[in-house]
PDB file of C-alpha atoms in Angstrom:
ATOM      1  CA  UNK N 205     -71.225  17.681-106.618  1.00  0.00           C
ATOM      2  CA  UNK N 206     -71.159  19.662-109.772  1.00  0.00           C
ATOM      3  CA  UNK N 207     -73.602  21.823-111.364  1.00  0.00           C
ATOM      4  CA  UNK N 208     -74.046  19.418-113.967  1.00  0.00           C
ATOM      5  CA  UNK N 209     -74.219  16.310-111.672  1.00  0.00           C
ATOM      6  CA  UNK N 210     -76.911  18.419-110.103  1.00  0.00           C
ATOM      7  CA  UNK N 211     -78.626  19.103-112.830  1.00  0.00           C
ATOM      8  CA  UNK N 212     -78.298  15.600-114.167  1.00  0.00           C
ATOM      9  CA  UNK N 213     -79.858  14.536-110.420  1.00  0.00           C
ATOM     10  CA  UNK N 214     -82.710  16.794-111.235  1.00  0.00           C
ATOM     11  CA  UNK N 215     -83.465  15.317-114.544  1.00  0.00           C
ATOM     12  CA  UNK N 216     -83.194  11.585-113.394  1.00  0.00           C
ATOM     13  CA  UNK N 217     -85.844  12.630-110.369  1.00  0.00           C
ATOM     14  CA  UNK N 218     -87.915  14.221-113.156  1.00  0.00           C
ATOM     15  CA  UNK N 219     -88.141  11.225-115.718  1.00  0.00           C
ATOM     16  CA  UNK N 220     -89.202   9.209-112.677  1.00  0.00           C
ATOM     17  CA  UNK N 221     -92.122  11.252-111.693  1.00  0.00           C
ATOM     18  CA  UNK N 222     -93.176  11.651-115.811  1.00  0.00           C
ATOM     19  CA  UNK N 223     -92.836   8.312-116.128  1.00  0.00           C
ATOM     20  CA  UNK N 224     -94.527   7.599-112.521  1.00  0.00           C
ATOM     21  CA  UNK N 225     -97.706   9.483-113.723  1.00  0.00           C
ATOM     22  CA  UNK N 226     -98.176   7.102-116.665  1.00  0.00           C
ATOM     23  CA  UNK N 227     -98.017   3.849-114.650  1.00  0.00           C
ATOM     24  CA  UNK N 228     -96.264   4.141-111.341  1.00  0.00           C
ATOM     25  CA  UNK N 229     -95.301   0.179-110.955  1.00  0.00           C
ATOM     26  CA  UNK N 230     -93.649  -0.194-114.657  1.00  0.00           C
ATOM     27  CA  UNK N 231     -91.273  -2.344-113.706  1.00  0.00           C
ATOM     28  CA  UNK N 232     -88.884  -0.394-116.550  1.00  0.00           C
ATOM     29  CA  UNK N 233     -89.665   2.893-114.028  1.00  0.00           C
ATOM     30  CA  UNK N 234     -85.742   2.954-113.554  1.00  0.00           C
ATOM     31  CA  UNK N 235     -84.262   1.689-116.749  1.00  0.00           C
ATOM     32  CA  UNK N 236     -81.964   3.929-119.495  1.00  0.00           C
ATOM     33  CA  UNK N 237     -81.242   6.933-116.881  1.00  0.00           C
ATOM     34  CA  UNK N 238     -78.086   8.189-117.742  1.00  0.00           C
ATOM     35  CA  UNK N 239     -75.423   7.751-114.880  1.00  0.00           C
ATOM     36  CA  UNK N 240     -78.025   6.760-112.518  1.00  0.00           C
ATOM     37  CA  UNK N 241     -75.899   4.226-110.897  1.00  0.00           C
ATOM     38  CA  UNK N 242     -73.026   6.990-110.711  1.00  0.00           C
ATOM     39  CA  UNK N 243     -75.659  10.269-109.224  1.00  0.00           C
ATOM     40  CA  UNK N 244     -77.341   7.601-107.101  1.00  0.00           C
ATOM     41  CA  UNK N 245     -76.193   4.407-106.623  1.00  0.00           C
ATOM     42  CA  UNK N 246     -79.058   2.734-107.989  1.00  0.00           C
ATOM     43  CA  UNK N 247     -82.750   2.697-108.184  1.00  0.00           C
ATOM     44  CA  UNK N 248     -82.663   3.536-104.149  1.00  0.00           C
ATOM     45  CA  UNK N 249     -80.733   5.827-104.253  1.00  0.00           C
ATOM     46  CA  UNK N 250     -83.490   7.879-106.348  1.00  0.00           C
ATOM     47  CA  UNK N 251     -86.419   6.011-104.341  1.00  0.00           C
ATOM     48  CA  UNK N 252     -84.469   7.454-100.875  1.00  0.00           C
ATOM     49  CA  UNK N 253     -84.134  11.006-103.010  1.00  0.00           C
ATOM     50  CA  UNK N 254     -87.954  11.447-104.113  1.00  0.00           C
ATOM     51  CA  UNK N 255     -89.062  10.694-100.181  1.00  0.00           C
ATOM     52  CA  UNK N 256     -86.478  13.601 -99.201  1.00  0.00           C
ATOM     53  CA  UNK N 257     -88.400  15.457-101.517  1.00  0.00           C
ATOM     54  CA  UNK N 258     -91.977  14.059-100.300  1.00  0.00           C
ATOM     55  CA  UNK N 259     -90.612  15.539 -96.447  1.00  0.00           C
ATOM     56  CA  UNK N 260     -89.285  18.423 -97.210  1.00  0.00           C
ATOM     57  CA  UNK N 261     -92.488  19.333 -98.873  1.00  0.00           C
ATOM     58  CA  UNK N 262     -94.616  18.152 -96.548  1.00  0.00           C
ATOM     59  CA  UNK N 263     -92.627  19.503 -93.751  1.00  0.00           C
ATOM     60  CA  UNK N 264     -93.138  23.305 -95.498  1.00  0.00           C
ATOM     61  CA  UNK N 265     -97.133  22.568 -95.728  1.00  0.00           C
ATOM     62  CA  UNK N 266     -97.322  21.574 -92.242  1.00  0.00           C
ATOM     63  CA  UNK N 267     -94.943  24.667 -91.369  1.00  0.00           C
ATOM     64  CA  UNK N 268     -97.415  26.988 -92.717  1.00  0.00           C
ATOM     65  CA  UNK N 269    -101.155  24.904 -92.478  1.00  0.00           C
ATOM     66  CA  UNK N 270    -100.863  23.962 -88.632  1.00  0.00           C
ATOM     67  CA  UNK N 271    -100.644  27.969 -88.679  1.00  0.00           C
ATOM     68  CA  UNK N 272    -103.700  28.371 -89.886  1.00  0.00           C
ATOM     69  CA  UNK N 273    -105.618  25.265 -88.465  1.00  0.00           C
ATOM     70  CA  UNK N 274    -105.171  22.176 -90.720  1.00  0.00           C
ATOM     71  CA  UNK N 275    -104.456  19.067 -88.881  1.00  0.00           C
ATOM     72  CA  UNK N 276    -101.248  16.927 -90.374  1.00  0.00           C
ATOM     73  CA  UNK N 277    -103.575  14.175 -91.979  1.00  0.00           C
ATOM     74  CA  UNK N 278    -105.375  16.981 -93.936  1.00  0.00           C
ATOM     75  CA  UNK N 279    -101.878  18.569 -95.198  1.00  0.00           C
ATOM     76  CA  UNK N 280    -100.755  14.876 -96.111  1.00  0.00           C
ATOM     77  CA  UNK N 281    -104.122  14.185 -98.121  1.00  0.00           C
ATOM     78  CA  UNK N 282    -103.502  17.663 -99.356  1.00  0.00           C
ATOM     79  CA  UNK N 283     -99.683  17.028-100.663  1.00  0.00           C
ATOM     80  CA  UNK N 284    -100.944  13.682-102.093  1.00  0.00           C
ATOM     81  CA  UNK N 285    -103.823  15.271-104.314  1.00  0.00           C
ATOM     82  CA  UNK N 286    -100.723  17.775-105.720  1.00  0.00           C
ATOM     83  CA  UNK N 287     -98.279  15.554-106.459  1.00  0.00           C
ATOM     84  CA  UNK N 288    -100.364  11.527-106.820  1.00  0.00           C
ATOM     85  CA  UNK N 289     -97.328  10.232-108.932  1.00  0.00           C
ATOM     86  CA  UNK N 290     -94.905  11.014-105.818  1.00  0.00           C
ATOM     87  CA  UNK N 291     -97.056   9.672-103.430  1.00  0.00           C
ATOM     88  CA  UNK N 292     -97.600   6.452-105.784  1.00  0.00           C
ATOM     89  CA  UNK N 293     -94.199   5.567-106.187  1.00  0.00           C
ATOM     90  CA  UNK N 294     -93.215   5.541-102.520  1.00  0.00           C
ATOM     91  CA  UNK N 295     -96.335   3.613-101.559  1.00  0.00           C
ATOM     92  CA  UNK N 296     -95.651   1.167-104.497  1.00  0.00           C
ATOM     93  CA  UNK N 297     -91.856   1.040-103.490  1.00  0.00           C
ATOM     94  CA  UNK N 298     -92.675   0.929 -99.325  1.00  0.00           C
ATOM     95  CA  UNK N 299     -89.875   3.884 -99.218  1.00  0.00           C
ATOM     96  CA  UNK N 300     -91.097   3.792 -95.447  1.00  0.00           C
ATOM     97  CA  UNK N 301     -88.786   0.527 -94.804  1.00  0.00           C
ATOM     98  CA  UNK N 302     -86.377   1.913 -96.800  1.00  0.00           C
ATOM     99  CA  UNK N 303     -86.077   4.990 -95.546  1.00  0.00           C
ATOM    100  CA  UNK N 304     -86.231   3.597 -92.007  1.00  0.00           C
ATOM    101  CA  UNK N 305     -82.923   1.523 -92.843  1.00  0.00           C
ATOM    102  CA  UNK N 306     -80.776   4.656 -93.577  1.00  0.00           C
ATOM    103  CA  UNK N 307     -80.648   7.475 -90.735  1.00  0.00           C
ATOM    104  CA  UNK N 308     -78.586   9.139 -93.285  1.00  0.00           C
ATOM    105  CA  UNK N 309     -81.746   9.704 -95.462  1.00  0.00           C
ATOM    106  CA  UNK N 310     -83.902  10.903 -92.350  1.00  0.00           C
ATOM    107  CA  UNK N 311     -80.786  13.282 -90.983  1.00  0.00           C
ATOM    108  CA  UNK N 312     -80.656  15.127 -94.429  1.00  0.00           C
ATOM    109  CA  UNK N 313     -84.728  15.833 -94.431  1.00  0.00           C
ATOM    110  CA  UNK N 314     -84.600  17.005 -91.070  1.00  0.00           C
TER     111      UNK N 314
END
């Protein structure tokens, strides 16, 4: 992947959220992203990309609060207070089914 593909990645995963944060079910959540089909292969593509990011994250937090006493439910609750627009779209999108279908998706946030 290119720099710019990356970058391009980044800026698709960023309208998403913005646009997440106003109304995280708009059914147009997807809709005139540039080479989203091509960076992603479609709207699951990104879904299966913002959960990556949702466990990596949450995978650092527990890293560092199980250190200092915080149970996994409380650094969830925590993650989902700092980023609610994340955390709405894979509820509203049941990314949990979808990530479960591709190992590929679970090997990579590992």
């Amino acid at each position: 992947m290119s720099w710019a593909d990356f970058h391009a990645r980044t800026d698709i995963l960023h309208t998403v959220l913005d646009r997440a944060a106003r109304n995280p079910a708009d059914p147009k959540l997807f809709d005139n992203l540039p080479d989203l089909g091509r960076l992603f292969g479609g709207p699951e593509g990104v879904l299966l990309a913002l959960r990556n990011r949702w466990e990596n994250h949450l995978n650092v937090k527990l890293d560092h609060a199980l250190a200092q006493g915080k149970s996994a439910p409380q650094v969830w609750q925590e993650l989902a207070s700092e980023q609610p627009s994340l955390r709405a779209i894979l509820d509203i999108y049941d990314t949990d089914r979808l990530y479960a279908r591709h190992p590929r998706a679970r090997a990579m946030a590992s």
